[in-house]
Short mmCIF file of C-alpha atoms in Angstrom, two decimals:
data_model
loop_
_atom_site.label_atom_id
_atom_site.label_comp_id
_atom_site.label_asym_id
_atom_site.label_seq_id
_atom_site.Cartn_x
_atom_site.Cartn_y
_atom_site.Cartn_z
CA UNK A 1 88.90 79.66 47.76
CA UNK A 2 89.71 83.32 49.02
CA UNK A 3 86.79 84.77 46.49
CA UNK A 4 84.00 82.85 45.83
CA UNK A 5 84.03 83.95 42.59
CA UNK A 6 85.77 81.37 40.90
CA UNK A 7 85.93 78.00 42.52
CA UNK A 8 88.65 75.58 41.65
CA UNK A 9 87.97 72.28 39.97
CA UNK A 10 88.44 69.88 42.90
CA UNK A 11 86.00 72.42 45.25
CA UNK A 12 83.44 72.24 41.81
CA UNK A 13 83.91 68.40 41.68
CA UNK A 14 82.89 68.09 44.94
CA UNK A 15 80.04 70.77 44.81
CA UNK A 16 79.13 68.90 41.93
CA UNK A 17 78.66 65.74 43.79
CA UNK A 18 77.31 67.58 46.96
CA UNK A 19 73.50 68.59 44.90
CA UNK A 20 72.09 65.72 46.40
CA UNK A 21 73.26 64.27 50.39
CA UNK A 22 76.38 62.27 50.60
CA UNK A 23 79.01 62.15 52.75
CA UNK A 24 82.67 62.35 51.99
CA UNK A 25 83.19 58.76 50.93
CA UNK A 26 80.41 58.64 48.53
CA UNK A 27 81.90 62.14 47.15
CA UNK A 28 84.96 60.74 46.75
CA UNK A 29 83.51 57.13 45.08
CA UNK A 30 81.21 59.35 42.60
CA UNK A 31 84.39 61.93 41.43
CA UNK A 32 86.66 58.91 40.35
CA UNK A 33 83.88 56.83 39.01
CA UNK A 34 82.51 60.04 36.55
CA UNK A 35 85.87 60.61 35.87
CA UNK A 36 86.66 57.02 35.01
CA UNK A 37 89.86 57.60 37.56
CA UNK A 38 91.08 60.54 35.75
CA UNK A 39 90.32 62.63 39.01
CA UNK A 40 91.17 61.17 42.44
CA UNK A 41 90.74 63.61 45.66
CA UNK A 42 92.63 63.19 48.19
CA UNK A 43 91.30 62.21 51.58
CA UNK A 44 93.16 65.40 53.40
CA UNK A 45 91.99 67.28 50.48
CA UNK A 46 88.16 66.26 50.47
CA UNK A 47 88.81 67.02 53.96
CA UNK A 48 89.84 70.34 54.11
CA UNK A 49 87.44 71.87 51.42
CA UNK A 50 84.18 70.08 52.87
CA UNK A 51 85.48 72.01 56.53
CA UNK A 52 85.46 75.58 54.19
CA UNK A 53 82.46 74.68 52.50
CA UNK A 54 80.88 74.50 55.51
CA UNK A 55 82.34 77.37 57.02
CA UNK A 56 80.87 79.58 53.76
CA UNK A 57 77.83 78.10 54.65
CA UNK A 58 77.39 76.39 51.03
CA UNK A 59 76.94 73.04 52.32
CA UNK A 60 74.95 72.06 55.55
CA UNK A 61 75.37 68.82 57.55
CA UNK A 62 72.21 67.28 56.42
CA UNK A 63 72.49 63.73 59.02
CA UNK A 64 75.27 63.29 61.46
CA UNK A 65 73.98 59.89 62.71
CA UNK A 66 76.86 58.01 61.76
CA UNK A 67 79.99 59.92 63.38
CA UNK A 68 82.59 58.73 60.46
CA UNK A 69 80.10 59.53 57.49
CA UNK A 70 78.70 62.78 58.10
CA UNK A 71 76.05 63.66 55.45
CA UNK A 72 76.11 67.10 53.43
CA UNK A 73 74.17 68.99 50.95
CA UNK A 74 74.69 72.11 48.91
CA UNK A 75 72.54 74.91 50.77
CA UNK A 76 70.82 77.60 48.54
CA UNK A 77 73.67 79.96 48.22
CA UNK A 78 75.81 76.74 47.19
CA UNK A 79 73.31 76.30 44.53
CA UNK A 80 73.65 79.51 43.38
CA UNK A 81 77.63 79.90 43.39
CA UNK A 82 77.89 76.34 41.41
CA UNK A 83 75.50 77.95 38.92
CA UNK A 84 77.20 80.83 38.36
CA UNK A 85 80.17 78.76 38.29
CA UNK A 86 78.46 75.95 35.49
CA UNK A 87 77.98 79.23 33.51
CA UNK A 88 81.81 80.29 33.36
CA UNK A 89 82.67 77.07 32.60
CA UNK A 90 80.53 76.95 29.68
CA UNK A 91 81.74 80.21 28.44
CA UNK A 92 85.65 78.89 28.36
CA UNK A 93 84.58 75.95 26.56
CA UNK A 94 82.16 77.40 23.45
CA UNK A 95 85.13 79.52 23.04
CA UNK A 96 87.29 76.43 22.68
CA UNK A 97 84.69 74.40 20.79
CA UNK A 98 83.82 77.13 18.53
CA UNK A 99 87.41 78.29 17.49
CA UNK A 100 88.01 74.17 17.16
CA UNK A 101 85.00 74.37 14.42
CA UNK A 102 85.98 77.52 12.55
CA UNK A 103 88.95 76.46 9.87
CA UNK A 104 91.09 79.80 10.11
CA UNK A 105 92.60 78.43 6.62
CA UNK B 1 108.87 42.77 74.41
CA UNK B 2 109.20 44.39 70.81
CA UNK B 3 112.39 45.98 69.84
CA UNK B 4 112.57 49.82 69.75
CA UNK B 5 114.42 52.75 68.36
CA UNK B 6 114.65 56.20 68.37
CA UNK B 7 114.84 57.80 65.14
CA UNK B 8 115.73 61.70 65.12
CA UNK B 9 113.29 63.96 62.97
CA UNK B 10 115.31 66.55 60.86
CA UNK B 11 112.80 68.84 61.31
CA UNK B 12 109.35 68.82 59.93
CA UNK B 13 109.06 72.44 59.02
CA UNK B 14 112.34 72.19 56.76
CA UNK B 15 112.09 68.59 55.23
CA UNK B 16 108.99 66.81 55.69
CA UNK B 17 109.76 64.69 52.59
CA UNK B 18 112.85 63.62 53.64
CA UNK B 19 111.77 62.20 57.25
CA UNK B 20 108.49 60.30 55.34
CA UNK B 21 111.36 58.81 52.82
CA UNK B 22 113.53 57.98 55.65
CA UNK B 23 110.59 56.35 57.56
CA UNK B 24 109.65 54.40 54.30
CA UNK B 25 113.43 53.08 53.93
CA UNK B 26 113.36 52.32 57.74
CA UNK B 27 110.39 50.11 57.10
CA UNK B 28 111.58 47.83 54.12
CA UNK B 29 114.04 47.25 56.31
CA UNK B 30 111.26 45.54 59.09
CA UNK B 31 111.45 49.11 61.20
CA UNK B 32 108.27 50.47 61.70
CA UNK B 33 106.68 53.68 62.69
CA UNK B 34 105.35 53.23 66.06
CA UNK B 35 104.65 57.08 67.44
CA UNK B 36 106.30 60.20 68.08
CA UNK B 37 108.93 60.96 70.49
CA UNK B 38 110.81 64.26 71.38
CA UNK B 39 112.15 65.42 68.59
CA UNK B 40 111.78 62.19 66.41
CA UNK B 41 110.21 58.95 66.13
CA UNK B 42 109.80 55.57 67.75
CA UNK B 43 110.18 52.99 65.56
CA UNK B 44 108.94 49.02 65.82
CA UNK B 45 111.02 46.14 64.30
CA UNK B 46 109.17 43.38 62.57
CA UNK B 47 108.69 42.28 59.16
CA UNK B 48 109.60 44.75 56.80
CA UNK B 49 106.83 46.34 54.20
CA UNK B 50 107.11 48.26 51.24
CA UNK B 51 104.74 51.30 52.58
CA UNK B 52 104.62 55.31 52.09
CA UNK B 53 104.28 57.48 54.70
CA UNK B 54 102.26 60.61 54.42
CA UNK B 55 101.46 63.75 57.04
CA UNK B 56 98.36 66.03 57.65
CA UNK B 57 98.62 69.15 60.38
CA UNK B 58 94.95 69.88 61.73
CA UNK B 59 93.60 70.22 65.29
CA UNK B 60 90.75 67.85 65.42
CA UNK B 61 87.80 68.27 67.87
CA UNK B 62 86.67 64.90 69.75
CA UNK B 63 83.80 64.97 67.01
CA UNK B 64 85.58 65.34 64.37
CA UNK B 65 87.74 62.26 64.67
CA UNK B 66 85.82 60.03 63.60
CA UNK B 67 84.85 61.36 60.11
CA UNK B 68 88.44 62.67 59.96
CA UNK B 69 90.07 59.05 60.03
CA UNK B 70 87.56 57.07 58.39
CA UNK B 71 88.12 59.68 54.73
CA UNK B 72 91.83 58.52 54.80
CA UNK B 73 91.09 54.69 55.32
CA UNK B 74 88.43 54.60 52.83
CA UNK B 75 91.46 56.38 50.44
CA UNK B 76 93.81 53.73 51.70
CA UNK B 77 95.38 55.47 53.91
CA UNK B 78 96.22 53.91 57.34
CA UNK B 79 96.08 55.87 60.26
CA UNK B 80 99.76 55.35 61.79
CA UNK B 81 100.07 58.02 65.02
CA UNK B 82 99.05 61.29 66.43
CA UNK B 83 99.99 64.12 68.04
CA UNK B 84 98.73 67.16 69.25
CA UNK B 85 97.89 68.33 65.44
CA UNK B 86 99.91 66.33 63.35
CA UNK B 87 98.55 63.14 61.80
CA UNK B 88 100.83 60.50 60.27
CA UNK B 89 99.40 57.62 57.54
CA UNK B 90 100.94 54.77 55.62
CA UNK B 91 99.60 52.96 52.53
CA UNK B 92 100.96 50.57 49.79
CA UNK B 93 102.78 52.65 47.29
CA UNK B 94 101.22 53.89 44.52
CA UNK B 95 98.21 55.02 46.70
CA UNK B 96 96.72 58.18 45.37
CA UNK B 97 98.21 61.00 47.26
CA UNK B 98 96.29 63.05 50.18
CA UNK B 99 96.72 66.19 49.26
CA UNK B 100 95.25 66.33 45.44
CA UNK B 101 94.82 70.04 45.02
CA UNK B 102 97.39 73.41 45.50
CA UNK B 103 95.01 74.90 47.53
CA UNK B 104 94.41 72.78 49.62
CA UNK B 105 98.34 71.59 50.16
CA UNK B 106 98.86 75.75 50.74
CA UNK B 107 96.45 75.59 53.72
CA UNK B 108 98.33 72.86 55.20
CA UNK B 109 101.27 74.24 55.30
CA UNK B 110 99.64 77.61 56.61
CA UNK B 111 98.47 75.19 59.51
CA UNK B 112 101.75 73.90 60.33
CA UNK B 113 103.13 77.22 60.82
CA UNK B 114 100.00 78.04 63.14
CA UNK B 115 101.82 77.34 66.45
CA UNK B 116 105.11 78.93 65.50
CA UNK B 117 103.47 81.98 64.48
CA UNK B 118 102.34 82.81 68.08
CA UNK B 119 105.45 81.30 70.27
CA UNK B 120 108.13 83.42 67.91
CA UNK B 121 106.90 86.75 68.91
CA UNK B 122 106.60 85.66 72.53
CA UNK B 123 110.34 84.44 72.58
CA UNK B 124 111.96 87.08 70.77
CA UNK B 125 110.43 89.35 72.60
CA UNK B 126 111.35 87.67 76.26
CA UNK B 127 115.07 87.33 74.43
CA UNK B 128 115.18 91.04 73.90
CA UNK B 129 113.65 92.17 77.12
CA UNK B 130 116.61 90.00 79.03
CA UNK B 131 118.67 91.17 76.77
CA UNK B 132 118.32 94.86 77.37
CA UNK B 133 118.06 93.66 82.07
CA UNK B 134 121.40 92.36 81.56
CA UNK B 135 122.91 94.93 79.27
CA UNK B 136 121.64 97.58 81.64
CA UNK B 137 121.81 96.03 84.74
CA UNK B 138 124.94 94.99 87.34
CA UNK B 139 125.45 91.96 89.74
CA UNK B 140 123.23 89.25 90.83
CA UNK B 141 120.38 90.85 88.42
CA UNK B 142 122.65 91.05 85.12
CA UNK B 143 124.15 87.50 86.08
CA UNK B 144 120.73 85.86 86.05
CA UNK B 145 119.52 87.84 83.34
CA UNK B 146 122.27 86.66 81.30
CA UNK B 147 121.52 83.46 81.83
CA UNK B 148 117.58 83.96 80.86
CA UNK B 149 118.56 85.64 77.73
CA UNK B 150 120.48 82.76 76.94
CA UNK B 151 117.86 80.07 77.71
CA UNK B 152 115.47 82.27 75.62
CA UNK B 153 118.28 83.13 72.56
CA UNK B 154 118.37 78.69 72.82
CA UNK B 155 114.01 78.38 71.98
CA UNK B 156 114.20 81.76 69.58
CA UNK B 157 116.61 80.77 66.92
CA UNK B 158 115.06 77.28 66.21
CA UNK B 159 112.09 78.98 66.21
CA UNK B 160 112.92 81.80 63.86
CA UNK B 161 113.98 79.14 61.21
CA UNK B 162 111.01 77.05 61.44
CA UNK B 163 108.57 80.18 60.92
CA UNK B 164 110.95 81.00 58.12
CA UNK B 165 111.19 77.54 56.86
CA UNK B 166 107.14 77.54 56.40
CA UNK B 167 107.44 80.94 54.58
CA UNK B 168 110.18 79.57 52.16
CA UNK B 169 108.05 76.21 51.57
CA UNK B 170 104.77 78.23 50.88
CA UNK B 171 106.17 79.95 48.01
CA UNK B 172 108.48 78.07 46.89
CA UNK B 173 107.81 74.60 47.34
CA UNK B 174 104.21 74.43 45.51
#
């Protein structure tokens, strides 16, 4: 995640999951469960990206209380890079949906 | 008392894979992965398990631990040994893996080579530096230079290839 500009589908995932407070476990648990399994994160991996989310200050550690399941929540600037982010996304897939719907025939 | 063995690491930097493979056949055989030891392992006899073994490099502050371990056990991953910052988990095969994105799997291999990054310039340049004393020098002073530059030459070359060896596996390997 060098530029913010585009963020990769694991760090969306888990942005994604991140709107409202959880902590890694739960991030994890809600990822496979939307996904029905098709999208597992990996423990060193959830690790690592919730360390640089913090460190671009798009999350916050919203309750510590519990040492092994810290709680965090997107920040404002995390809301607004996952928005920008929603709105690529959408653009790459009308163009897919929309060339699926046009017969070229 | 248990029974215990040494089992020589080839080398984390060059073949990671290989030593968590080894470890895994060591361990369907009943030898298990007790902790780390210079250069290697210390392995555990008992009854043998069909596990996989998996590493993470990070330096963990005391209050990071805690949230640190408990992400890997809730994946299934058990926590096996430490040291300084390398971590070392098992889990019934088939476990999903740790590392689940590039990016992510880049960094830790950026991390690994950390360390090396700051000793290699420090012992090449001590190995050049006795180099030049005992190329330039006579008696007692070139004869124990000689002798320094060798001790250093021993620590630089190893060195050298592991820095290189986490160069070659960041490009190549992913």
């Amino acid at each position: 995640m060098k530029s913010l500009e585009q963020l990769t589908d694991s760090v969306f995932y888990i942005m994604a999951a991140l709107t409202e407070p959880r902590h890694g476990y739960a991030v994890m648990n809600l990822v496979e469960e939307t996904t029905n399994g098709q999208v597992v994160i990996g423990p060193a991996s959830l690790y690592t990206i919730i360390k640089k989310l913090l460190n671009e200050q798009l999350i916050s550690l919203h309750d510590d209380t519990d040492s092994r399941r810290k709680v965090y929540v997107l920040t404002e600037k995390g809301r607004d890079i996952l928005r920008v982010d929603i709105k690529r996304r959408k653009i790459m897939v009308e163009l897919a949906e929309k060339g699926l719907e046009r017969r070229w025939e | 008392m248990a029974q215990t063995k040494y089992l020589m690491s080839n080398g984390l930097a060059f073949s990671e894979q290989r030593d968590m493979e080894t470890l895994r056949k060591k361990a369907l055989k009943g030898w298990h992965l007790k902790g780390f030891r210079f250069m290697g392992y210390e392995l555990e006899y008992g009854e043998p398990e069909d596990v996989i073994y998996s590493i993470d490099y990070r330096v963990l502050a005391p209050d990071e631990e805690a949230e640190y371990f408990d992400m890997f056990s809730s994946a299934g991953w058990t926590h096996v040994c430490s040291e300084y910052n390398t971590h070392i988990f098992k889990a019934t095969p088939g476990t999903a893996p740790i590392y689940s994105d590039i990016e992510s799997k880049k960094e830790k291999i950026e991390r690994l080579a950390e360390p090396v990054k700051w000793i290699v310039p420090f012992l090449v340049g001590m190995t050049f530096v006795f180099w030049l004393l005992f190329t330039f020098s006579s008696g007692v002073v070139e004869s124990i230079s000689r002798w320094i530059f060798f001790f250093f030459l021993v620590l630089t070359i190893p060195a050298l290839m592991t820095l290189f060896a986490t160069y070659y596996h960041r490009w190549k390997k992913l």
